[in-house]
Coordinates of C-alpha atoms in Angstrom, one line a residue:
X1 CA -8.7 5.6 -0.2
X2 CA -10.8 4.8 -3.6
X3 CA -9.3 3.8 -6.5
X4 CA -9.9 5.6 -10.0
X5 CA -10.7 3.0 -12.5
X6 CA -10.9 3.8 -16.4
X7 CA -13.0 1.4 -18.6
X8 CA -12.4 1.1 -22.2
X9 CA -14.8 -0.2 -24.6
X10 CA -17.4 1.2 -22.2
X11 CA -20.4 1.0 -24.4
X12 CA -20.3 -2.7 -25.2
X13 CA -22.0 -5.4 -23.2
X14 CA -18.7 -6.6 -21.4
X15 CA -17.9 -2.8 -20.7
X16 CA -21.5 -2.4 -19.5
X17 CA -21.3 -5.6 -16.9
X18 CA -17.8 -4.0 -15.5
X19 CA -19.4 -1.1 -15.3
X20 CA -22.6 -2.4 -13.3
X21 CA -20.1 -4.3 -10.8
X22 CA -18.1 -1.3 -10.1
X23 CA -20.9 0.8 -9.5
X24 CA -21.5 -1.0 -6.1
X25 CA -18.1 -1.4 -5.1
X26 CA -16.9 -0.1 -2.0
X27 CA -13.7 1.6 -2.4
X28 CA -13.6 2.5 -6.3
X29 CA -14.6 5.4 -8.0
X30 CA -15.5 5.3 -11.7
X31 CA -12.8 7.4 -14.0
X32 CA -12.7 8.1 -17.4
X33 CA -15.2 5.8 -19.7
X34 CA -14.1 5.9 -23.2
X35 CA -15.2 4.2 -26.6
X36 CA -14.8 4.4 -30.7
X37 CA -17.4 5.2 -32.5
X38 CA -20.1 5.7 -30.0
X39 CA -17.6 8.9 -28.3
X40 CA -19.6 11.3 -27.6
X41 CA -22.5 9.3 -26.4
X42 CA -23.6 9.0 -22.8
X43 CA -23.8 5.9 -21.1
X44 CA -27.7 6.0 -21.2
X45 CA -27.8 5.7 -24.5
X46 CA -26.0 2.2 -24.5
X47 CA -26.9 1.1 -20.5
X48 CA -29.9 2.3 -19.7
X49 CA -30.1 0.0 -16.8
X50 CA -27.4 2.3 -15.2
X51 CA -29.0 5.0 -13.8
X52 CA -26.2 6.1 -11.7
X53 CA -24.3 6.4 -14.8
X54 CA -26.5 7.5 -17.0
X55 CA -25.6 10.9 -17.9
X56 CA -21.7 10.5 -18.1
X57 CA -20.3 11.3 -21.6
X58 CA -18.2 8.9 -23.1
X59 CA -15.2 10.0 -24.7
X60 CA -12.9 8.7 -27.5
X61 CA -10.2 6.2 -26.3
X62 CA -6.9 7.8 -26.0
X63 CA -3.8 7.5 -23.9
X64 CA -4.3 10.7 -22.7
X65 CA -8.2 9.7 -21.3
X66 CA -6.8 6.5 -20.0
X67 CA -3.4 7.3 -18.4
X68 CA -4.4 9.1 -14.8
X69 CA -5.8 5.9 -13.2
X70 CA -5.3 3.4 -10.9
X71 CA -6.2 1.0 -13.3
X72 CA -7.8 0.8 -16.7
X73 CA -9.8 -2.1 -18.0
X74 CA -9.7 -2.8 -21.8
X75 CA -13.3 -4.2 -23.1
X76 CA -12.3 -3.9 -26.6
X77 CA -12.3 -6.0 -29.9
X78 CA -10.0 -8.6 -29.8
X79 CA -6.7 -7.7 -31.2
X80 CA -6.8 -4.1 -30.1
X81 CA -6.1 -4.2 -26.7
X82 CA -2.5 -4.5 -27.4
X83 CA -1.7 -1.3 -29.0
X84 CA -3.5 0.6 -26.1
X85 CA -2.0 -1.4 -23.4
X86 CA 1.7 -0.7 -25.0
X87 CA 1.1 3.2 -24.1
X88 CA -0.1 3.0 -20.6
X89 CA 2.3 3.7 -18.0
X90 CA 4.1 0.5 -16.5
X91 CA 2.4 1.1 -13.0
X92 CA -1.0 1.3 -14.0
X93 CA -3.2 -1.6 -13.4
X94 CA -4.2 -2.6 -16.8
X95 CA -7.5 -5.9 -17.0
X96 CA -8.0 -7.2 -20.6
X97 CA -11.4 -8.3 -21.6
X98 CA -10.1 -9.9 -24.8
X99 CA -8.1 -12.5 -26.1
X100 CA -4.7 -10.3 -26.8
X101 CA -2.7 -11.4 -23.9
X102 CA -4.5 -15.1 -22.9
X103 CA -2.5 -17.4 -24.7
X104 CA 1.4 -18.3 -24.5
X105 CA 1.4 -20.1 -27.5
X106 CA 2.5 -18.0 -30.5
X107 CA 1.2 -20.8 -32.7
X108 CA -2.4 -21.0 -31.2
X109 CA -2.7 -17.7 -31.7
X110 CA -2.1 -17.7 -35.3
X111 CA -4.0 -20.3 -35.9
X112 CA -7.0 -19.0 -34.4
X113 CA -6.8 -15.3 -34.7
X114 CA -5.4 -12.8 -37.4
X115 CA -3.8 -10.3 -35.9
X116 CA -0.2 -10.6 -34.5
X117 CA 0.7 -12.3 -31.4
X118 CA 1.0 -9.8 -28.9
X119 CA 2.7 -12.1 -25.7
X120 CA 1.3 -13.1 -23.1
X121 CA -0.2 -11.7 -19.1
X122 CA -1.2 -13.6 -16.4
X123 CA -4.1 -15.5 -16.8
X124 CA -7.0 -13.8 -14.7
X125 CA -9.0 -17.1 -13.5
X126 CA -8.4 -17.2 -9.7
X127 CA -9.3 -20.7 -8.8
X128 CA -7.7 -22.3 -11.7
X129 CA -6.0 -25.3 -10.3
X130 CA -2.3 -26.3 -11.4
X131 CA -0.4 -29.3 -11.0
X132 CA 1.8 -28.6 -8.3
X133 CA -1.2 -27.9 -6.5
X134 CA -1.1 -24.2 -6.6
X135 CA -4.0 -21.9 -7.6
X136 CA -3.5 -19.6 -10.2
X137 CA -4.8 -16.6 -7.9
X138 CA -0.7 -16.2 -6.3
X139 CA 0.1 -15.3 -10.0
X140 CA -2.6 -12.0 -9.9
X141 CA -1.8 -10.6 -6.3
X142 CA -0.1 -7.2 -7.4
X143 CA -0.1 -7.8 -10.6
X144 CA 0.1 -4.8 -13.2
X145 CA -1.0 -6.7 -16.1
X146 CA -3.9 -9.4 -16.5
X147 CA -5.4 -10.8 -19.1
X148 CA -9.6 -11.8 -18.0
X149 CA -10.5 -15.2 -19.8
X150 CA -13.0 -15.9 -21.8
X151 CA -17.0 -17.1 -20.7
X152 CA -16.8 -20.6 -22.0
X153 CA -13.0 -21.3 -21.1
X154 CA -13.9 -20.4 -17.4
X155 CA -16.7 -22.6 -16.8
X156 CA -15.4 -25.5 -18.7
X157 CA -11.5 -25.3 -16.7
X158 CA -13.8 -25.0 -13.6
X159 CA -15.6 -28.0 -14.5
X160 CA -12.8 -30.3 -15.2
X161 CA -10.0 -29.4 -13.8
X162 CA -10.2 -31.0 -10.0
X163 CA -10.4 -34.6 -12.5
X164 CA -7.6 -33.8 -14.5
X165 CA -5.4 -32.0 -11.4
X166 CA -5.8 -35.2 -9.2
X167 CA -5.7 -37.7 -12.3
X168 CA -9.2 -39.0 -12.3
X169 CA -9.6 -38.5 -15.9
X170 CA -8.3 -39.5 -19.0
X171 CA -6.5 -36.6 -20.9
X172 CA -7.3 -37.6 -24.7
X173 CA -10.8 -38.2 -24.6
X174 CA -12.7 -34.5 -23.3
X175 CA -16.1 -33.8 -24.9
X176 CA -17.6 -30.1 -23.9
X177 CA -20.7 -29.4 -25.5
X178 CA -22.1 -25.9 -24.1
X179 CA -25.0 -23.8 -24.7
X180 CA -24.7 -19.9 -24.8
X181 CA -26.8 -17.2 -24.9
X182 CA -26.3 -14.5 -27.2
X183 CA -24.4 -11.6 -25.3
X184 CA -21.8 -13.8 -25.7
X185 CA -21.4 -12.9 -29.4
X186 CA -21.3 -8.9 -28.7
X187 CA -23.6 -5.8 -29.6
X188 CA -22.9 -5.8 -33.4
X189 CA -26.3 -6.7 -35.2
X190 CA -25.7 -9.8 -37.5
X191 CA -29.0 -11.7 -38.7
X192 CA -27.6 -15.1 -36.7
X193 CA -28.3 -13.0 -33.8
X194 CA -31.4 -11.6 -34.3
X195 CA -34.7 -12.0 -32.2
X196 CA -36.4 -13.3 -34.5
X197 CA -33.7 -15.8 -35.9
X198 CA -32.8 -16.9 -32.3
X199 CA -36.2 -16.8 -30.5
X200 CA -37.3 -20.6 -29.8
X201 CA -34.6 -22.3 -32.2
X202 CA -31.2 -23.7 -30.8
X203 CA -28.5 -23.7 -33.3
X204 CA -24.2 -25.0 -32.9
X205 CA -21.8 -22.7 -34.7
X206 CA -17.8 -22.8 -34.9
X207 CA -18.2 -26.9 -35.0
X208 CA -15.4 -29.0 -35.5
X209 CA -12.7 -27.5 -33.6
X210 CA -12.6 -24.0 -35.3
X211 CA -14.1 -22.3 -32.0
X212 CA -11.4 -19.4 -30.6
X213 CA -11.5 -20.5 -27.4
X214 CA -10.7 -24.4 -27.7
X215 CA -6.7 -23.6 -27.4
X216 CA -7.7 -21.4 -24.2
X217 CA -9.6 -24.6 -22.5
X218 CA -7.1 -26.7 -24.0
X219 CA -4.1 -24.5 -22.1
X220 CA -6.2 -24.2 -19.2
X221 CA -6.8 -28.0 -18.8
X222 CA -3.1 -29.1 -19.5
X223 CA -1.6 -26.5 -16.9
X224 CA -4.1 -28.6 -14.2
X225 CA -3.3 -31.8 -15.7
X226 CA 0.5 -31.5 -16.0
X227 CA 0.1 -33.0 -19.5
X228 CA -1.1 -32.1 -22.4
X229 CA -5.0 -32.5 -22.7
X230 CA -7.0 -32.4 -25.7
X231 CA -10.9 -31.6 -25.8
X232 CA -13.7 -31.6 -28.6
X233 CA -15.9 -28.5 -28.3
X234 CA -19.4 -27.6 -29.8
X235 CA -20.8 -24.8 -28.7
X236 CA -24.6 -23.9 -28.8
X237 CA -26.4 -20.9 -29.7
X238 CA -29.6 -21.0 -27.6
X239 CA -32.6 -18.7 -27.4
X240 CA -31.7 -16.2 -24.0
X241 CA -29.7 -13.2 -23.7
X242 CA -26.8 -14.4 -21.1
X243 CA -25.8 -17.6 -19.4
X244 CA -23.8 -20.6 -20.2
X245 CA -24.7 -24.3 -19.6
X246 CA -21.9 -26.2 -20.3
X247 CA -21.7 -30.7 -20.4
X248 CA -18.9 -31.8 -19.9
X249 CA -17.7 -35.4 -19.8
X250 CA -14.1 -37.3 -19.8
X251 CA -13.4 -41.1 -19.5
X252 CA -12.3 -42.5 -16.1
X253 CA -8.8 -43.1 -15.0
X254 CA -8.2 -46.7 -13.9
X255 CA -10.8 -48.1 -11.0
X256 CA -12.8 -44.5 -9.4
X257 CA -15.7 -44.6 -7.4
X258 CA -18.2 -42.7 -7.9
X259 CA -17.9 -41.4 -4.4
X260 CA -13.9 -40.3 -4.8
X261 CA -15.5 -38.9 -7.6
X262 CA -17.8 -36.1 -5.9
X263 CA -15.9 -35.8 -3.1
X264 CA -12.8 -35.1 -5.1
X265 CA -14.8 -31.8 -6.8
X266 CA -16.2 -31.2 -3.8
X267 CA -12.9 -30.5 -1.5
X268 CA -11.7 -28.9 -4.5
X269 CA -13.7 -26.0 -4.4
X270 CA -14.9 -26.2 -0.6
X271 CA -13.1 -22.8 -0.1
X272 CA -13.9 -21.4 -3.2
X273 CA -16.5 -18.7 -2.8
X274 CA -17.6 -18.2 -6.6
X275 CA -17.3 -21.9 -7.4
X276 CA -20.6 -24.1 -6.1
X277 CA -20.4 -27.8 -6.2
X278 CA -24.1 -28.4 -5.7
X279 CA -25.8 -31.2 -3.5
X280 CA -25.8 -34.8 -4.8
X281 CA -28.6 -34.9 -7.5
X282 CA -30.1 -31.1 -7.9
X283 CA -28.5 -30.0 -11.2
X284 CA -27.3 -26.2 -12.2
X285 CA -29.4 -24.2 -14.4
X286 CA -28.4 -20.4 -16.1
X287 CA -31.4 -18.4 -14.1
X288 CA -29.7 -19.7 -10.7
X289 CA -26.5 -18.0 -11.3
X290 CA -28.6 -14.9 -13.0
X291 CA -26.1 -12.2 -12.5
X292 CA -24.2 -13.6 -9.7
X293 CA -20.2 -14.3 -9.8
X294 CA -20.9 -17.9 -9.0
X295 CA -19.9 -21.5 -11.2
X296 CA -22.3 -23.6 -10.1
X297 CA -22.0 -27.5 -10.8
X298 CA -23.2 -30.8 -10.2
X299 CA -20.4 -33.7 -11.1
X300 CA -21.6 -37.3 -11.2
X301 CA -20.1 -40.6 -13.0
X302 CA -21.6 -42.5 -15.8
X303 CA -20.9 -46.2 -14.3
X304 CA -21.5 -47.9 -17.8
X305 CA -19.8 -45.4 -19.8
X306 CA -16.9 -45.0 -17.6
X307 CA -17.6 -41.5 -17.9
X308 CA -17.4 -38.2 -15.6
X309 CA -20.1 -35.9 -16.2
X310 CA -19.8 -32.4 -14.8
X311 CA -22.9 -29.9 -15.5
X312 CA -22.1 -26.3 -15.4
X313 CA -23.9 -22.9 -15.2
X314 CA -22.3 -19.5 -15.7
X315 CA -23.4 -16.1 -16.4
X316 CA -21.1 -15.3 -19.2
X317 CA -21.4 -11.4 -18.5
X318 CA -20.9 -11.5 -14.9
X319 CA -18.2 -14.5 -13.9
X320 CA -17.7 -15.2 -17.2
X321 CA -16.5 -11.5 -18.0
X322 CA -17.0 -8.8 -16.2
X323 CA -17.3 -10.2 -12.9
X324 CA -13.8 -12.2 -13.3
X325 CA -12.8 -8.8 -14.3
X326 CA -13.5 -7.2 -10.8
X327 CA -12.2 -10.3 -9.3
X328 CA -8.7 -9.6 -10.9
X329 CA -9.0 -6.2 -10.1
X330 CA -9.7 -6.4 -6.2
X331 CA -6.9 -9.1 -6.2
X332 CA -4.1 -6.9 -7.9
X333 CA -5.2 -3.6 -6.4
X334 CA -4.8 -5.7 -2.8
X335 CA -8.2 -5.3 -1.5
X336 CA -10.6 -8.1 -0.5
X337 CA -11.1 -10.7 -3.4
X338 CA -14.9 -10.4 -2.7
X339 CA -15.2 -6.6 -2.7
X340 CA -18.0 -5.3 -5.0
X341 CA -19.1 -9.1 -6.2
X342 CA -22.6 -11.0 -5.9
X343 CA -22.5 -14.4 -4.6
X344 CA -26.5 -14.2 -5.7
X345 CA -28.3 -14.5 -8.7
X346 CA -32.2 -12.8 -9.9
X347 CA -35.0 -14.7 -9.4
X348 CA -37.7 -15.1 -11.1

């Protein structure tokens, strides 16, 4: 039996990516595709890499498009998922792209976004460790509603988290600085953006702890931690269209090896099939994860410094959005968590 899946937002790059996934998926058929103010459109005109899809129209979203589905994934503008989401039936699977539902602090959101809080889903990052040891994948299985996190939170809670969960790090001193590459700021045209801004120039933006997703990590990290964590985060603008490398480094707990170190991360995620601790000494870059579903990381210990250092590389379209998006999906809709996901990235 194939499942009918609606996708909101479907002209934008995070609609596109879901869109790309769920073309090869095995048991789901593509439903209603809807959008604002490019209704009307086709999907050619936005994705012209999706040549399957290519002549479907897109239509306006309404309740009435969206309602007739198995599920319905919302890759709109943060802060407009919630109004949409309020009208679908209570049995239809509903994935959020956004922020809306990510956070369960009412004060984090106002401090970071202005639009009103609109609660809280469960948080869509399978591997996500917690303190008690759990994963929080249990919280998705049959889940009806599920909020997708965001492209740096993922591979930053990915990176830390087996420290933090088996209390190898110190909680106070996390420093994340991460490079991104410029799908992770949307379709709208702004100059900042522009190829000829961007191309061969590396520029930091949202510095100082302004960055949206900083209470997101932040929540992530305490949840594995059992306490509360704070983390300084500068993000990087650099010149390529996707991918995230993110540095990550926290001070020691007490007297750690370097070998309880690795082998810590290592056994973490030795089940994991989207989550790659790499061998000792070969280092992650963006083009190896190249629109693949994979985190792959390298973890090593700073003897002088008393520091952990984990390297990270994500595709921000793929794991980092639309990828986690199918993830949650196949995990609430009961079928295989790996159904319709690549474990491999493009190369060259």
């Amino acid at each position: 039996m194939r499942m009918r899946i609606a996708v909101a937002g479907a002209s934008g790059y995070a609609g596109g990516e879901v869109l790309r996934l769920l073309i090869g998926h095995p048991t789901v058929h593509i439903g209603a595709l809807t959008a604002a103010s490019n209704a009307g459109s086709t999907v050619g005109d936005h994705h012209s890499h999706l040549f399957p899809l290519a002549d479907r129209k897109i239509q306006e979203t309404t309740v009435e498009a969206l309602a007739d589905h198995d599920a319905v994934v919302l890759a709109l503008p943060h802060g407009t998922s919630a109004g949409v989401a309020a009208q679908l039936p209570p049995h239809t699977i509903v994935v959020d792209c956004g922020a809306d539902f990510r956070l369960r602090d009412a004060s984090a959101w106002a401090r970071f976004y202005d639009t009103p809080y609109a609660g809280s889903w469960p948080y869509g990052l399978p591997e996500l460790l917690r303190d008690d040891g759990s994963r929080q994948r249990q919280h998705l299985l049959g889940a009806t509603r599920i909020a997708a996190p965001g492209c740096y939170p993922t591979v930053v809670s990915l990176a830390l988290a087996p420290g933090l969960q088996a209390g190898l790090i110190q909680p106070h001193d996390v420093v994340v600085v991460a490079a991104s590459g410029t799908s992770g700021a949307g379709r709208s045209l702004r100059a900042p953006l522009m190829a000829s801004t961007v191309m061969g120039s590396m520029s930091s933006y949202s510095v100082a702890g302004v960055h949206r997703h900083i209470p997101e990590i932040e929540q992530n990290l305490s949840a594995a931690a059992g306490e509360s964590v704070q983390v300084s985060f500068t993000p990087l603008l650099a010149p390529m269209s996707r991918g995230i490398l993110a540095t990550c480094t926290a001070r020691l707990r007490g007297a750690v090896t370097p070998e309880q170190v690795r082998s810590t991360w290592v056994e973490t995620y030795a089940d994991e099939p989207y989550v790659r601790v790499l061998p000792a000494g070969r280092w992650p870059t963006t083009g190896d994860v190249l629109g693949s579903n994979v985190v792959a990381m390298q973890v090593a210990v700073d003897v002088d410094a008393e520091r952990v250092i984990v390297v990270a590389a994500v595709d921000n379209l793929t794991k980092g959005t639309g990828g986690a998006v199918v993830q949650c999906l196949n995990l609430a809709l009961g079928l295989p968590e790996t159904a319709g996901l690549p474990m491999t990235g493009v190369a060259p």
